[in-house]
Short mmCIF file of C-alpha atoms in Angstrom, two decimals:
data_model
loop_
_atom_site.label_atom_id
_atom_site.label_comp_id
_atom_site.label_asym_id
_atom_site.label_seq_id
_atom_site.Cartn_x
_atom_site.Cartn_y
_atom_site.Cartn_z
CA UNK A 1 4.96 19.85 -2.41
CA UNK A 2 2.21 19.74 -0.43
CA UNK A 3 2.33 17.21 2.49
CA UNK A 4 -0.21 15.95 4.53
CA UNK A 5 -1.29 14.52 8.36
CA UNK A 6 -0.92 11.09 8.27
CA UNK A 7 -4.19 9.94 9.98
CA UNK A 8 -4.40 11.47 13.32
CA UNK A 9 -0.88 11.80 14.01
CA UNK A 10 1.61 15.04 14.02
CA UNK A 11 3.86 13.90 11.12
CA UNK A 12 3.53 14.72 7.61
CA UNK A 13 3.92 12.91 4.31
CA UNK A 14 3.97 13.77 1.14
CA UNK A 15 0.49 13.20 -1.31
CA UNK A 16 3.03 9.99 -3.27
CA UNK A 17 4.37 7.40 -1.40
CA UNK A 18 7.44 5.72 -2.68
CA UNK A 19 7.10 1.81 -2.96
CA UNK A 20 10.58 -0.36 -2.92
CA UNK A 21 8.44 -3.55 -3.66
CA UNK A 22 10.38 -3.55 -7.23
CA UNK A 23 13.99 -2.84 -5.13
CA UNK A 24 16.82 -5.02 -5.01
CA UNK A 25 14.59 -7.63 -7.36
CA UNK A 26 14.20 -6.50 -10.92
CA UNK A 27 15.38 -2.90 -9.84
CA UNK A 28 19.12 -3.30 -9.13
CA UNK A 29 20.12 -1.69 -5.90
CA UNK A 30 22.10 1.10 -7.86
CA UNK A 31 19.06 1.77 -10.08
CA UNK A 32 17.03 1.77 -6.76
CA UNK A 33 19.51 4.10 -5.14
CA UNK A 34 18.99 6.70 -8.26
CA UNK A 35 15.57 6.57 -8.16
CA UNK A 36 15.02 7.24 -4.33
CA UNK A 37 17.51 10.08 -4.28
CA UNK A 38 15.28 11.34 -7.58
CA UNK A 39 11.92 10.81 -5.36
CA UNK A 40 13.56 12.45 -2.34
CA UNK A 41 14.72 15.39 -4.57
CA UNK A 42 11.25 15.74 -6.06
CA UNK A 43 9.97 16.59 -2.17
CA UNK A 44 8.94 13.05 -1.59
CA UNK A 45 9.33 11.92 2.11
CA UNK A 46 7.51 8.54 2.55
CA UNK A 47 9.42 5.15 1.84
CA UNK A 48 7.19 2.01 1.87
CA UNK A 49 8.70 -1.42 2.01
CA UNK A 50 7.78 -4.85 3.35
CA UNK A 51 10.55 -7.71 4.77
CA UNK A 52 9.00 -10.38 2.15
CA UNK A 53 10.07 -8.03 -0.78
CA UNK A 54 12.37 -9.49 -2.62
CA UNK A 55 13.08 -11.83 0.82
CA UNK A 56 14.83 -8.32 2.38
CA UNK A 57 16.44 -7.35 -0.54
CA UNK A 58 14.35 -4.45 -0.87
CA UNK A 59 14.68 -3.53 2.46
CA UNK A 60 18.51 -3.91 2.17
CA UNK A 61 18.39 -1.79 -1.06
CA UNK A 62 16.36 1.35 0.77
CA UNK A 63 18.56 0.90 3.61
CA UNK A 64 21.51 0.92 1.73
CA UNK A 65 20.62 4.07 -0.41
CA UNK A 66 19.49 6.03 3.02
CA UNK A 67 22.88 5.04 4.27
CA UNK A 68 24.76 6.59 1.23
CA UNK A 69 23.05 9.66 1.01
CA UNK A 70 22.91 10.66 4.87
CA UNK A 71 19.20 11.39 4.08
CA UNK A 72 17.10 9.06 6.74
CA UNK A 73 16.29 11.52 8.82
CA UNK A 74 14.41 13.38 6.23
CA UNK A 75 12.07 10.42 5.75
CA UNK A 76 9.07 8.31 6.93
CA UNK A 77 10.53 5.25 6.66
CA UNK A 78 7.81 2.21 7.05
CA UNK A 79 8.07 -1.63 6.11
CA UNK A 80 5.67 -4.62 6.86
CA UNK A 81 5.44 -7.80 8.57
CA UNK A 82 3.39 -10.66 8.34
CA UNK A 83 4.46 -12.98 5.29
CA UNK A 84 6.43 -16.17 4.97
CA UNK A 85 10.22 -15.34 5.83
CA UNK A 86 11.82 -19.21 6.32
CA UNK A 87 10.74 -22.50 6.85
CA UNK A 88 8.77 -24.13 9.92
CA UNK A 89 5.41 -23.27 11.19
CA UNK A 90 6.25 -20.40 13.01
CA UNK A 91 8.77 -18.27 10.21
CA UNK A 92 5.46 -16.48 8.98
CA UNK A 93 2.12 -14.22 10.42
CA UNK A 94 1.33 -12.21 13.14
CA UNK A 95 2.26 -13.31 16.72
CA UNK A 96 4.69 -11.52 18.76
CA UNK A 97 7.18 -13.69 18.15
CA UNK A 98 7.28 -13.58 14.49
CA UNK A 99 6.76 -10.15 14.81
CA UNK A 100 9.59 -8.91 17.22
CA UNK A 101 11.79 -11.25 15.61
CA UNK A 102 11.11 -9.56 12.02
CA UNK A 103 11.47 -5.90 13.35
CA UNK A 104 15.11 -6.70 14.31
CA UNK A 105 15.55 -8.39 11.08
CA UNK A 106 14.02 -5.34 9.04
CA UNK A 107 16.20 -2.83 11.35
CA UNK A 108 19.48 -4.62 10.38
CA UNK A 109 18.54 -4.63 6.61
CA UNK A 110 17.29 -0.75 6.96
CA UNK A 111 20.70 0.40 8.64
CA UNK A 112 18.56 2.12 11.16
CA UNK A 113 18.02 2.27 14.56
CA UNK A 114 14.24 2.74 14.07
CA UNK A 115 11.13 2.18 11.92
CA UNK A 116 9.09 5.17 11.69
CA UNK A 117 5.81 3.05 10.63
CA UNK A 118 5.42 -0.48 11.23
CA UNK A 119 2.32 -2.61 9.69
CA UNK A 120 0.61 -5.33 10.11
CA UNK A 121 0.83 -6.62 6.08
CA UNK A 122 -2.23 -9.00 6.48
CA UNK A 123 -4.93 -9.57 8.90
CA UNK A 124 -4.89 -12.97 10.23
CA UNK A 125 -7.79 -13.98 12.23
CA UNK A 126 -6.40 -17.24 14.37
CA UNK A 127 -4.00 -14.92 16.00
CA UNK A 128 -5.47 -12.54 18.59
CA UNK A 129 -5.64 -9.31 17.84
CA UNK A 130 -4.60 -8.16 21.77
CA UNK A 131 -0.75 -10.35 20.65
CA UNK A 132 -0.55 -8.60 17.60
CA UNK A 133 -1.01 -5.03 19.36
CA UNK A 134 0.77 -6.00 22.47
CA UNK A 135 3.81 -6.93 20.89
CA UNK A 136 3.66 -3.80 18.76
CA UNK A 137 3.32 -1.52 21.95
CA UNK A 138 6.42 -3.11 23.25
CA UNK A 139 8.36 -2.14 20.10
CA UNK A 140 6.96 1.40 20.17
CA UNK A 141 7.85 1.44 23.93
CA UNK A 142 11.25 0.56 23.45
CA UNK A 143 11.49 3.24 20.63
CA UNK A 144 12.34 0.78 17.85
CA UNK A 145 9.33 1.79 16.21
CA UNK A 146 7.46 5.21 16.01
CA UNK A 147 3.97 4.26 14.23
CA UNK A 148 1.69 1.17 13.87
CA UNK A 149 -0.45 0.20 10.86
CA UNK A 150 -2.26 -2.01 9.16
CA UNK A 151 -2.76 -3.31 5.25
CA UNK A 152 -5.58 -4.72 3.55
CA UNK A 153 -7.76 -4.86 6.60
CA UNK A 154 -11.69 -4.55 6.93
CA UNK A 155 -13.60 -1.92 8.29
CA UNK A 156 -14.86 -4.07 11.20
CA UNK A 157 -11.17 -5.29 12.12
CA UNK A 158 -9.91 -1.65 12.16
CA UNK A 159 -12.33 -0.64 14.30
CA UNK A 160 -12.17 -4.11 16.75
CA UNK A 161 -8.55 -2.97 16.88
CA UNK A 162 -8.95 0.66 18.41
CA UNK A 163 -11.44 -1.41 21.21
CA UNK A 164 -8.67 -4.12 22.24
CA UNK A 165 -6.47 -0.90 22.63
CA UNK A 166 -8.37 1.29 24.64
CA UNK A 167 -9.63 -1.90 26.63
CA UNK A 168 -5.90 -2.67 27.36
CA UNK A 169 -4.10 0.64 27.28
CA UNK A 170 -1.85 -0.21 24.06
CA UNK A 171 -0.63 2.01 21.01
CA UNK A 172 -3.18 2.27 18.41
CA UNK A 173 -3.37 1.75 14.34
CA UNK A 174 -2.88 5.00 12.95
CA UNK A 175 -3.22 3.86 9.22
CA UNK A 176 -4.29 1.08 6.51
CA UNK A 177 -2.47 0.66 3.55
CA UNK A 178 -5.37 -1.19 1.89
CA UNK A 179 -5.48 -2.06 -2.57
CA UNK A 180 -7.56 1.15 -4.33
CA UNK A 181 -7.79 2.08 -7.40
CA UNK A 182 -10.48 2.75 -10.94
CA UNK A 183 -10.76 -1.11 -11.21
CA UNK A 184 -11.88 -1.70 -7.91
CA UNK A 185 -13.76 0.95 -5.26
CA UNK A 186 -14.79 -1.08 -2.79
CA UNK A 187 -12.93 0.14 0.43
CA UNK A 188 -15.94 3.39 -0.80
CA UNK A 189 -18.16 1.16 0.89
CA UNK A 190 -16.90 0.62 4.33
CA UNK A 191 -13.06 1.15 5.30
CA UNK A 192 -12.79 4.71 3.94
CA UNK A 193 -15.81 6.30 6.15
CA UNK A 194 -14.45 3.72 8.72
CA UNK A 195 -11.57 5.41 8.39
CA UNK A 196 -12.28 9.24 8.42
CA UNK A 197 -14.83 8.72 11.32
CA UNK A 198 -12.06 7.23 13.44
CA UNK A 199 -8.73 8.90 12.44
CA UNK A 200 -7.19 6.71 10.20
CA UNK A 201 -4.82 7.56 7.28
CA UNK A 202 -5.13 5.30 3.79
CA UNK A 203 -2.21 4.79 1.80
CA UNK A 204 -3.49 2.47 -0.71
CA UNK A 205 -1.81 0.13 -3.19
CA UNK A 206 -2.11 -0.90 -6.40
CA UNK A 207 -3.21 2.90 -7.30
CA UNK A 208 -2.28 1.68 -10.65
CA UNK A 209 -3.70 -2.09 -10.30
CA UNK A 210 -0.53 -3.36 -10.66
CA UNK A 211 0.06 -1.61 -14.19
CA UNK A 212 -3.34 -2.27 -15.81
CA UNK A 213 -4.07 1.43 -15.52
CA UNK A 214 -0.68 2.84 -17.11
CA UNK A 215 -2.03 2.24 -20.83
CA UNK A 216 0.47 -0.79 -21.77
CA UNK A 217 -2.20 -3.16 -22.20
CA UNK A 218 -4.74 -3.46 -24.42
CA UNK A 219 -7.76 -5.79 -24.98
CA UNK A 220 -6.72 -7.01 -28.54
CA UNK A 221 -2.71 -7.55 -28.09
CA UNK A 222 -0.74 -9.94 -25.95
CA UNK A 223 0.65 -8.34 -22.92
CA UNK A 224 4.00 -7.28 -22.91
CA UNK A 225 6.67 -10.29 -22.40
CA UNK A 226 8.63 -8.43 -19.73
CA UNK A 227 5.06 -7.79 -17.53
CA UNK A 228 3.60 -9.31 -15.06
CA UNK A 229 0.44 -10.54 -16.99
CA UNK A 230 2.51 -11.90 -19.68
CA UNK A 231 2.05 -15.50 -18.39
CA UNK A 232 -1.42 -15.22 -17.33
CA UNK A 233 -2.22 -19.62 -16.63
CA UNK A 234 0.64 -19.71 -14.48
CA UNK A 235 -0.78 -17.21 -11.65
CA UNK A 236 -4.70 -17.26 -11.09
CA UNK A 237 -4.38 -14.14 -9.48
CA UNK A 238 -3.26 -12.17 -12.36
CA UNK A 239 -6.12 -14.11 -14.27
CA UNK A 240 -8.84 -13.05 -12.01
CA UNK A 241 -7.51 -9.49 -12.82
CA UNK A 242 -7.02 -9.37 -16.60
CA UNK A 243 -10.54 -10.40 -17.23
CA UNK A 244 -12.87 -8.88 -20.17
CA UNK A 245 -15.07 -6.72 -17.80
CA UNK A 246 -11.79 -4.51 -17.24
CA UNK A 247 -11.31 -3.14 -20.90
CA UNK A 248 -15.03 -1.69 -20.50
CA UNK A 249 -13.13 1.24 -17.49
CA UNK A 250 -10.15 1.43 -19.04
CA UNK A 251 -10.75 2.93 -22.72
CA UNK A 252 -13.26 5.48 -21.98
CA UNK A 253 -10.75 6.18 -18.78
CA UNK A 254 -7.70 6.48 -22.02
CA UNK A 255 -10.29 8.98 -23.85
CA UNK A 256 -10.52 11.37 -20.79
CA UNK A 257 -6.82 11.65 -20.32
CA UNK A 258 -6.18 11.90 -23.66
CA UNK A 259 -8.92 14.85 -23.57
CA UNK A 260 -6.90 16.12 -20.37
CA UNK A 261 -3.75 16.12 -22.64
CA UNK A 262 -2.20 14.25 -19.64
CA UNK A 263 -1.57 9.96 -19.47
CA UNK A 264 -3.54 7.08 -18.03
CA UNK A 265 -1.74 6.39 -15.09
CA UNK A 266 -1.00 9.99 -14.36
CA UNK A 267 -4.66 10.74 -14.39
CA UNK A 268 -5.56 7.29 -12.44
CA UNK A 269 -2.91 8.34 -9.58
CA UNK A 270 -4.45 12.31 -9.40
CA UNK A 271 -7.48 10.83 -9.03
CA UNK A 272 -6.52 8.10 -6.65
CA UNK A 273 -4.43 10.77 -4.70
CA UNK A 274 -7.56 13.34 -4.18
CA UNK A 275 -10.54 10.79 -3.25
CA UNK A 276 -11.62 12.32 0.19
CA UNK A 277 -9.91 10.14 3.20
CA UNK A 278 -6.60 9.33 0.87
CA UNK A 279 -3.18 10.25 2.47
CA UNK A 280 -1.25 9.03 -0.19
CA UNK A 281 -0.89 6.32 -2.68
CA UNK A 282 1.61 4.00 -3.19
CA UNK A 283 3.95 4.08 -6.28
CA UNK A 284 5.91 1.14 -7.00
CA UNK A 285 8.17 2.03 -9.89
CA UNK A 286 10.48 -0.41 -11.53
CA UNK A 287 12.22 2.47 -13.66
CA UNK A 288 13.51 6.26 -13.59
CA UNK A 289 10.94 6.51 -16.67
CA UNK A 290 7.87 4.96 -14.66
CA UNK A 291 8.93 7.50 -11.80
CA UNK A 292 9.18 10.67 -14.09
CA UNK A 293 5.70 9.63 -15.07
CA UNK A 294 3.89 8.96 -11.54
CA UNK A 295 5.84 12.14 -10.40
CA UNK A 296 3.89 13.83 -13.20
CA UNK A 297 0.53 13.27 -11.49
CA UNK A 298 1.46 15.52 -8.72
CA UNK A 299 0.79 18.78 -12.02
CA UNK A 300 -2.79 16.89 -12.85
CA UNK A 301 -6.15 18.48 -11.50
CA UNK A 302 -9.08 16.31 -10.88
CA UNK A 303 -12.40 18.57 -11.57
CA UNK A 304 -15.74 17.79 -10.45
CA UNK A 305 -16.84 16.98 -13.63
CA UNK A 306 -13.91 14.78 -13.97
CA UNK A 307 -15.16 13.00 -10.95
CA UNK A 308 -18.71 12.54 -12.43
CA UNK A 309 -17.25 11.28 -15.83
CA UNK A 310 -15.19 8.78 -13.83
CA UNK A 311 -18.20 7.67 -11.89
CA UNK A 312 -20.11 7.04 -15.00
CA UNK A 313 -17.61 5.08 -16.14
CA UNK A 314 -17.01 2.64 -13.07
CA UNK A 315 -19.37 3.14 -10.40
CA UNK A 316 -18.22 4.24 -6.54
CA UNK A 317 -18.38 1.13 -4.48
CA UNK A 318 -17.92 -1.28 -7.11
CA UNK A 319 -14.83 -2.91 -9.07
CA UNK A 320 -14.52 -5.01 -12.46
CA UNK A 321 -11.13 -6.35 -11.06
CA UNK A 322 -10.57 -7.73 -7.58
CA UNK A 323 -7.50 -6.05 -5.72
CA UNK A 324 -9.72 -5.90 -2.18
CA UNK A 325 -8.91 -9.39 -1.01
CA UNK A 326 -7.91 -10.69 2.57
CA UNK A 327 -8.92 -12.89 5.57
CA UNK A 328 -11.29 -11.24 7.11
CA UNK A 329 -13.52 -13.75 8.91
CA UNK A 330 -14.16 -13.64 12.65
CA UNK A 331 -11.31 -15.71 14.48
CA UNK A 332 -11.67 -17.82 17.46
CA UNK A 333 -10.38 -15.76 19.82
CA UNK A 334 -12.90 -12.74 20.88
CA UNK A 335 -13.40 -11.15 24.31
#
C-alpha cells in the first residue's frame, strides 16, 4: 500500500479513505464492524465520519468496531462538525460552542480519548472565521484533537483561513475534504492549485457521485428501488444530479473501462485517486461487495492517454452534475 503526506503534515494515509457515512444506518453495526476490519486488513488507515451521520450512529458504530479490535492506534481517525444535532437555535454550525460541545459528544461515541482530524463540515459565513479556529486551537491545545480541516470550502475561504491564523497565532487547516469526481471538476479551477500552492491535502467526496459512476444506472431504466435516486420528486437535490446532460460522461466513461477490462467505478476512483493535489478519496461503502470493488481500484493504472480520453469526454474545470455546492459568500464579519 502506498500511503501518502496528508497535506503538509508528518502523518501518512493511505491513497482510499474509508467513509462510515453508510454505518450504523443502512449498514448494521456488525456489517460495519466486518467491513472496517476488511479495509484495515487491506492496508487502509484513514476512517472518515461526521457526528450528523446517522445522528452518531456512525460514529458509535466506528467507535465500537475500533474498540473490539484493539486497532485505533493504527488509524487516522477523523469526523466532522457543523450540522444540525438537536433542537434550538444554537444545536447546529460553527461557533465554539457548538463546536466544543460536539467534540466531546463525538469522543464519547468514538471510545477515544482523541480525534486525530477534526473538520469544519460546512463553511458558514455569519460565524467568524477567528471563533471557528480559536475554538479549534483550544481543542488541539488540550490534545483532544490532533488535526484541523475543512469540507466543501472555497479557494478564497481556505486561504482567508491560513491569514486569521498567522494574524492570531492559531493552528491551521491542514486539509479540505471538498465533492470531486468525472461529473463535476470544478475544484480544477480554483481549490486544487489553492491547495497545492499552500499545503493543503484534498480528500474529496462523492469520488463516485454518490453511485452515479458505479454503472447501476442507466439512462433508459428506472433506478434501482433500494437507491438513493429511486424517488427522485421527493429530494431536489438528487434531481439536480440525475439530469440528461450526465448520461453524455458516463457511457463513453463505461466504454473505456470496459476497454481497460476493469469497472466503472473502479476506473472513476483510480482516476479520482491520481489527479495531481489528491490525498485520497473518500469511499462510502454500504456493502462487503461495494468494498471488494473500490478496493479493486487500488490494481487500476491511469495512463496519459487515459487522461486525454477522459478529458475529451468531460472537460477539466467543468461538471454536467453539481456536487460543488456550499455557502460561500463573504460574511459580515471581516477584519
Amino acid at each position: 500500500m502506498e500511503y501518502r503526506p496528508l497535506g503538509r503534515t508528518g502523518i501518512r494515509v493511505s491513497p482510499l479513505c474509508l467513509g462510515a457515512m453508510m454505518f450504523g444506518g443502512k449498514t448494521s453495526a456488525a456489517d460495519s464492524a466486518a467491513i472496517i476490519d476488511r479495509a484495515l486488513d487491506a492496508g487502509i488507515n484513514f476512517i472518515d465520519t461526521a457526528n450528523v451521520y446517522n445522528q452518531g450512529r456512525s460514529e458509535e458504530a466506528v467507535g465500537d468496531a475500533l474498540h473490539r479490535n484493539g486497532r485505533r492506534a493504527d488509524v487516522i481517525l477523523a469526523t466532522k462538525v457543523h450540522g444540525r444535532m438537536g433542537d434550538g437555535p444554537n444545536a447546529m454550525g460553527n461557533t465554539r460552542r457548538h463546536i466544543i460541545e460536539q467534540c466531546e459528544a463525538s469522543l464519547r461515541r468514538l471510545k477515544t480519548d482523541w480525534i486525530d482530524l477534526y473538520q469544519i463540515h460546512r463553511p458558514q459565513p455569519d460565524v467568524p472565521i477567528d471563533e471557528t479556529l480559536r475554538a479549534l486551537d483550544d481543542l488541539v491545545r488540550s490534545g483532544k484533537v490532533r488535526y484541523i480541516g475543512t469540507s466543501t470550502f472555497a479557494a478564497w475561504q481556505l486561504v482567508e483561513s491560513l491569514w486569521v491564523s498567522k494574524e492570531y497565532g492559531l493552528e491551521r487547516f491542514v486539509c479540505e475534504q471538498p465533492p470531486y469526481n468525472l461529473l463535476d471538476r470544478r475544484i480544477e479551477r480554483e481549490v486544487l492549485p489553492a491547495a497545492r500552492a499552500y499545503g493543503f491535502g484534498i480528500i474529496p467526496w462523492s469520488p463516485l457521485a454518490g453511485g452515479l459512476l458505479t454503472g447501476k444506472y442507466s439512462r433508459n431504466a428506472p433506478p434501482p428501488e433500494d437507491s438513493r435516486y429511486a424517488n427522485l420528486d421527493a429530494n431536489p437535490m438528487y434531481r439536480r444530479r440525475m439530469n440528461d446532460a450526465i448520461w453524455d460522461v458516463i457511457e463513453p466513461l463505461e466504454q473505456l473501462a470496459r476497454d481497460k477490462g476493469t469497472t466503472l467505478s473502479r476506473l472513476a476512483l483510480a482516476w479520482c485517486m491520481h489527479q495531481p493535489g489528491v490525498t485520497s478519496p473518500i469511499i462510502g461503502p454500504r456493502t462487503m461487495e461495494q468494498l471488494e470493488d473500490n478496493l479493486g481500484a487500488l490494481d487500476v493504472t491511469i495512463t496519459d492517454d487515459d487522461r486525454r480520453a477522459i478529458d475529451r469526454i468531460i472537460r477539466p474545470g467543468t461538471h454536467v452534475s453539481p456536487y460543488y455546492e456550499a455557502e460561500w459568500q463573504a460574511g459580515q464579519y471581516r477584519w
